[in-house]
Amino acid sequence: MYVCNCNGLRQRDVALAIEAGATRPRDVFARNQCQAQCAKCVCEMRAMIQESREIYAMAAE
């Protein structure tokens, strides 16, 4: 499923960027060598980043 239609970023692209250390949508774009166009995807990226943080926090407990 596409997260960013403008840059053709799929969920797995965003997930890989998060696993590599992305903590902001800007980091996700940089990891994929692109930049925000219309920014409609930023909210979804933020949600994915937050979900990842919560999962890692639960795993650390």
Short mmCIF file of N, CA and C in Angstrom, two decimals:
data_model
loop_
_atom_site.label_atom_id
_atom_site.label_comp_id
_atom_site.label_asym_id
_atom_site.label_seq_id
_atom_site.Cartn_x
_atom_site.Cartn_y
_atom_site.Cartn_z
N MET A 1 0.84 -1.17 0.00
CA MET A 1 0.00 0.00 0.00
C MET A 1 0.89 1.25 0.00
N TYR A 2 0.51 2.22 -0.78
CA TYR A 2 1.27 3.46 -0.85
C TYR A 2 0.95 4.37 0.32
N VAL A 3 1.98 4.96 0.90
CA VAL A 3 1.82 5.97 1.94
C VAL A 3 1.95 7.34 1.28
N CYS A 4 2.93 7.48 0.39
CA CYS A 4 3.17 8.74 -0.31
C CYS A 4 3.04 8.50 -1.81
N ASN A 5 1.94 8.96 -2.36
CA ASN A 5 1.71 8.79 -3.80
C ASN A 5 2.64 9.66 -4.63
N CYS A 6 2.96 10.84 -4.15
CA CYS A 6 3.81 11.76 -4.90
C CYS A 6 5.20 11.17 -5.17
N ASN A 7 5.76 10.48 -4.17
CA ASN A 7 7.10 9.93 -4.29
C ASN A 7 7.10 8.41 -4.47
N GLY A 8 5.93 7.81 -4.50
CA GLY A 8 5.84 6.37 -4.68
C GLY A 8 6.38 5.58 -3.50
N LEU A 9 6.26 6.12 -2.29
CA LEU A 9 6.73 5.42 -1.10
C LEU A 9 5.64 4.50 -0.58
N ARG A 10 6.01 3.26 -0.39
CA ARG A 10 5.07 2.27 0.14
C ARG A 10 5.28 2.13 1.64
N GLN A 11 4.36 1.42 2.28
CA GLN A 11 4.47 1.20 3.72
C GLN A 11 5.81 0.57 4.07
N ARG A 12 6.26 -0.38 3.28
CA ARG A 12 7.53 -1.05 3.60
C ARG A 12 8.71 -0.08 3.49
N ASP A 13 8.65 0.90 2.58
CA ASP A 13 9.72 1.90 2.47
C ASP A 13 9.77 2.75 3.73
N VAL A 14 8.61 3.14 4.21
CA VAL A 14 8.54 3.95 5.43
C VAL A 14 9.00 3.12 6.63
N ALA A 15 8.55 1.87 6.70
CA ALA A 15 8.92 1.00 7.81
C ALA A 15 10.43 0.76 7.85
N LEU A 16 11.04 0.57 6.70
CA LEU A 16 12.49 0.37 6.64
C LEU A 16 13.22 1.62 7.11
N ALA A 17 12.72 2.78 6.73
CA ALA A 17 13.34 4.03 7.17
C ALA A 17 13.23 4.19 8.68
N ILE A 18 12.08 3.81 9.24
CA ILE A 18 11.89 3.89 10.69
C ILE A 18 12.84 2.92 11.39
N GLU A 19 12.95 1.71 10.87
CA GLU A 19 13.87 0.73 11.44
C GLU A 19 15.32 1.22 11.38
N ALA A 20 15.62 2.02 10.36
CA ALA A 20 16.98 2.55 10.20
C ALA A 20 17.22 3.78 11.07
N GLY A 21 16.19 4.22 11.81
CA GLY A 21 16.39 5.32 12.73
C GLY A 21 15.61 6.59 12.45
N ALA A 22 14.76 6.60 11.44
CA ALA A 22 13.96 7.79 11.15
C ALA A 22 13.02 8.09 12.31
N THR A 23 13.04 9.32 12.78
CA THR A 23 12.16 9.72 13.88
C THR A 23 11.19 10.83 13.49
N ARG A 24 11.32 11.30 12.24
CA ARG A 24 10.43 12.34 11.71
C ARG A 24 10.18 12.03 10.24
N PRO A 25 9.05 12.51 9.70
CA PRO A 25 8.81 12.32 8.27
C PRO A 25 9.97 12.83 7.41
N ARG A 26 10.59 13.93 7.82
CA ARG A 26 11.74 14.46 7.09
C ARG A 26 12.84 13.39 6.95
N ASP A 27 13.04 12.62 8.00
CA ASP A 27 14.04 11.55 7.97
C ASP A 27 13.65 10.44 7.00
N VAL A 28 12.36 10.15 6.94
CA VAL A 28 11.86 9.13 6.02
C VAL A 28 12.13 9.56 4.58
N PHE A 29 11.83 10.82 4.28
CA PHE A 29 12.08 11.33 2.93
C PHE A 29 13.57 11.30 2.61
N ALA A 30 14.39 11.73 3.54
CA ALA A 30 15.84 11.75 3.31
C ALA A 30 16.37 10.35 3.06
N ARG A 31 15.90 9.39 3.83
CA ARG A 31 16.35 7.99 3.67
C ARG A 31 15.99 7.47 2.29
N ASN A 32 14.87 7.94 1.75
CA ASN A 32 14.42 7.49 0.43
C ASN A 32 14.80 8.46 -0.68
N GLN A 33 15.66 9.40 -0.36
CA GLN A 33 16.19 10.36 -1.32
C GLN A 33 15.10 11.11 -2.09
N CYS A 34 14.15 11.64 -1.33
CA CYS A 34 13.08 12.44 -1.93
C CYS A 34 12.66 13.49 -0.91
N GLN A 35 11.65 14.26 -1.23
CA GLN A 35 11.16 15.26 -0.30
C GLN A 35 9.65 15.37 -0.41
N ALA A 36 9.04 15.94 0.60
CA ALA A 36 7.58 16.09 0.62
C ALA A 36 7.13 16.94 -0.57
N GLN A 37 6.05 16.52 -1.16
CA GLN A 37 5.47 17.29 -2.26
C GLN A 37 4.18 17.96 -1.76
N CYS A 38 3.13 17.18 -1.59
CA CYS A 38 1.86 17.75 -1.12
C CYS A 38 1.69 17.60 0.38
N ALA A 39 2.49 16.74 1.02
CA ALA A 39 2.51 16.51 2.47
C ALA A 39 1.28 15.81 3.03
N LYS A 40 0.43 15.24 2.18
CA LYS A 40 -0.73 14.50 2.67
C LYS A 40 -0.32 13.24 3.44
N CYS A 41 0.87 12.76 3.17
CA CYS A 41 1.35 11.52 3.78
C CYS A 41 1.98 11.73 5.15
N VAL A 42 2.26 12.95 5.51
CA VAL A 42 3.01 13.24 6.74
C VAL A 42 2.27 12.72 7.98
N CYS A 43 0.97 12.86 8.04
CA CYS A 43 0.21 12.38 9.21
C CYS A 43 0.32 10.87 9.33
N GLU A 44 0.22 10.17 8.22
CA GLU A 44 0.34 8.71 8.26
C GLU A 44 1.75 8.29 8.67
N MET A 45 2.75 9.00 8.17
CA MET A 45 4.13 8.69 8.57
C MET A 45 4.31 8.92 10.07
N ARG A 46 3.78 10.02 10.58
CA ARG A 46 3.89 10.30 12.02
C ARG A 46 3.22 9.19 12.83
N ALA A 47 2.07 8.72 12.37
CA ALA A 47 1.37 7.64 13.06
C ALA A 47 2.21 6.36 13.06
N MET A 48 2.84 6.06 11.93
CA MET A 48 3.69 4.88 11.85
C MET A 48 4.90 5.00 12.78
N ILE A 49 5.48 6.18 12.84
CA ILE A 49 6.63 6.41 13.73
C ILE A 49 6.19 6.26 15.18
N GLN A 50 5.06 6.82 15.55
CA GLN A 50 4.56 6.73 16.93
C GLN A 50 4.25 5.28 17.28
N GLU A 51 3.62 4.56 16.38
CA GLU A 51 3.31 3.15 16.61
C GLU A 51 4.59 2.35 16.84
N SER A 52 5.59 2.64 16.06
CA SER A 52 6.87 1.96 16.20
C SER A 52 7.48 2.25 17.57
N ARG A 53 7.42 3.50 18.00
CA ARG A 53 7.95 3.88 19.32
C ARG A 53 7.23 3.12 20.43
N GLU A 54 5.91 3.00 20.30
CA GLU A 54 5.13 2.31 21.32
C GLU A 54 5.48 0.82 21.36
N ILE A 55 5.68 0.22 20.20
CA ILE A 55 6.03 -1.19 20.14
C ILE A 55 7.40 -1.41 20.78
N TYR A 56 8.37 -0.55 20.45
CA TYR A 56 9.70 -0.68 21.05
C TYR A 56 9.67 -0.46 22.55
N ALA A 57 8.83 0.47 23.02
CA ALA A 57 8.72 0.73 24.46
C ALA A 57 8.14 -0.48 25.18
N MET A 58 7.13 -1.09 24.58
CA MET A 58 6.54 -2.28 25.20
C MET A 58 7.54 -3.43 25.21
N ALA A 59 8.32 -3.56 24.17
CA ALA A 59 9.31 -4.64 24.10
C ALA A 59 10.41 -4.45 25.12
N ALA A 60 10.69 -3.21 25.47
CA ALA A 60 11.76 -2.90 26.42
C ALA A 60 11.35 -3.16 27.87
N GLU A 61 10.04 -3.27 28.10
CA GLU A 61 9.56 -3.48 29.47
C GLU A 61 9.79 -4.88 29.95
#
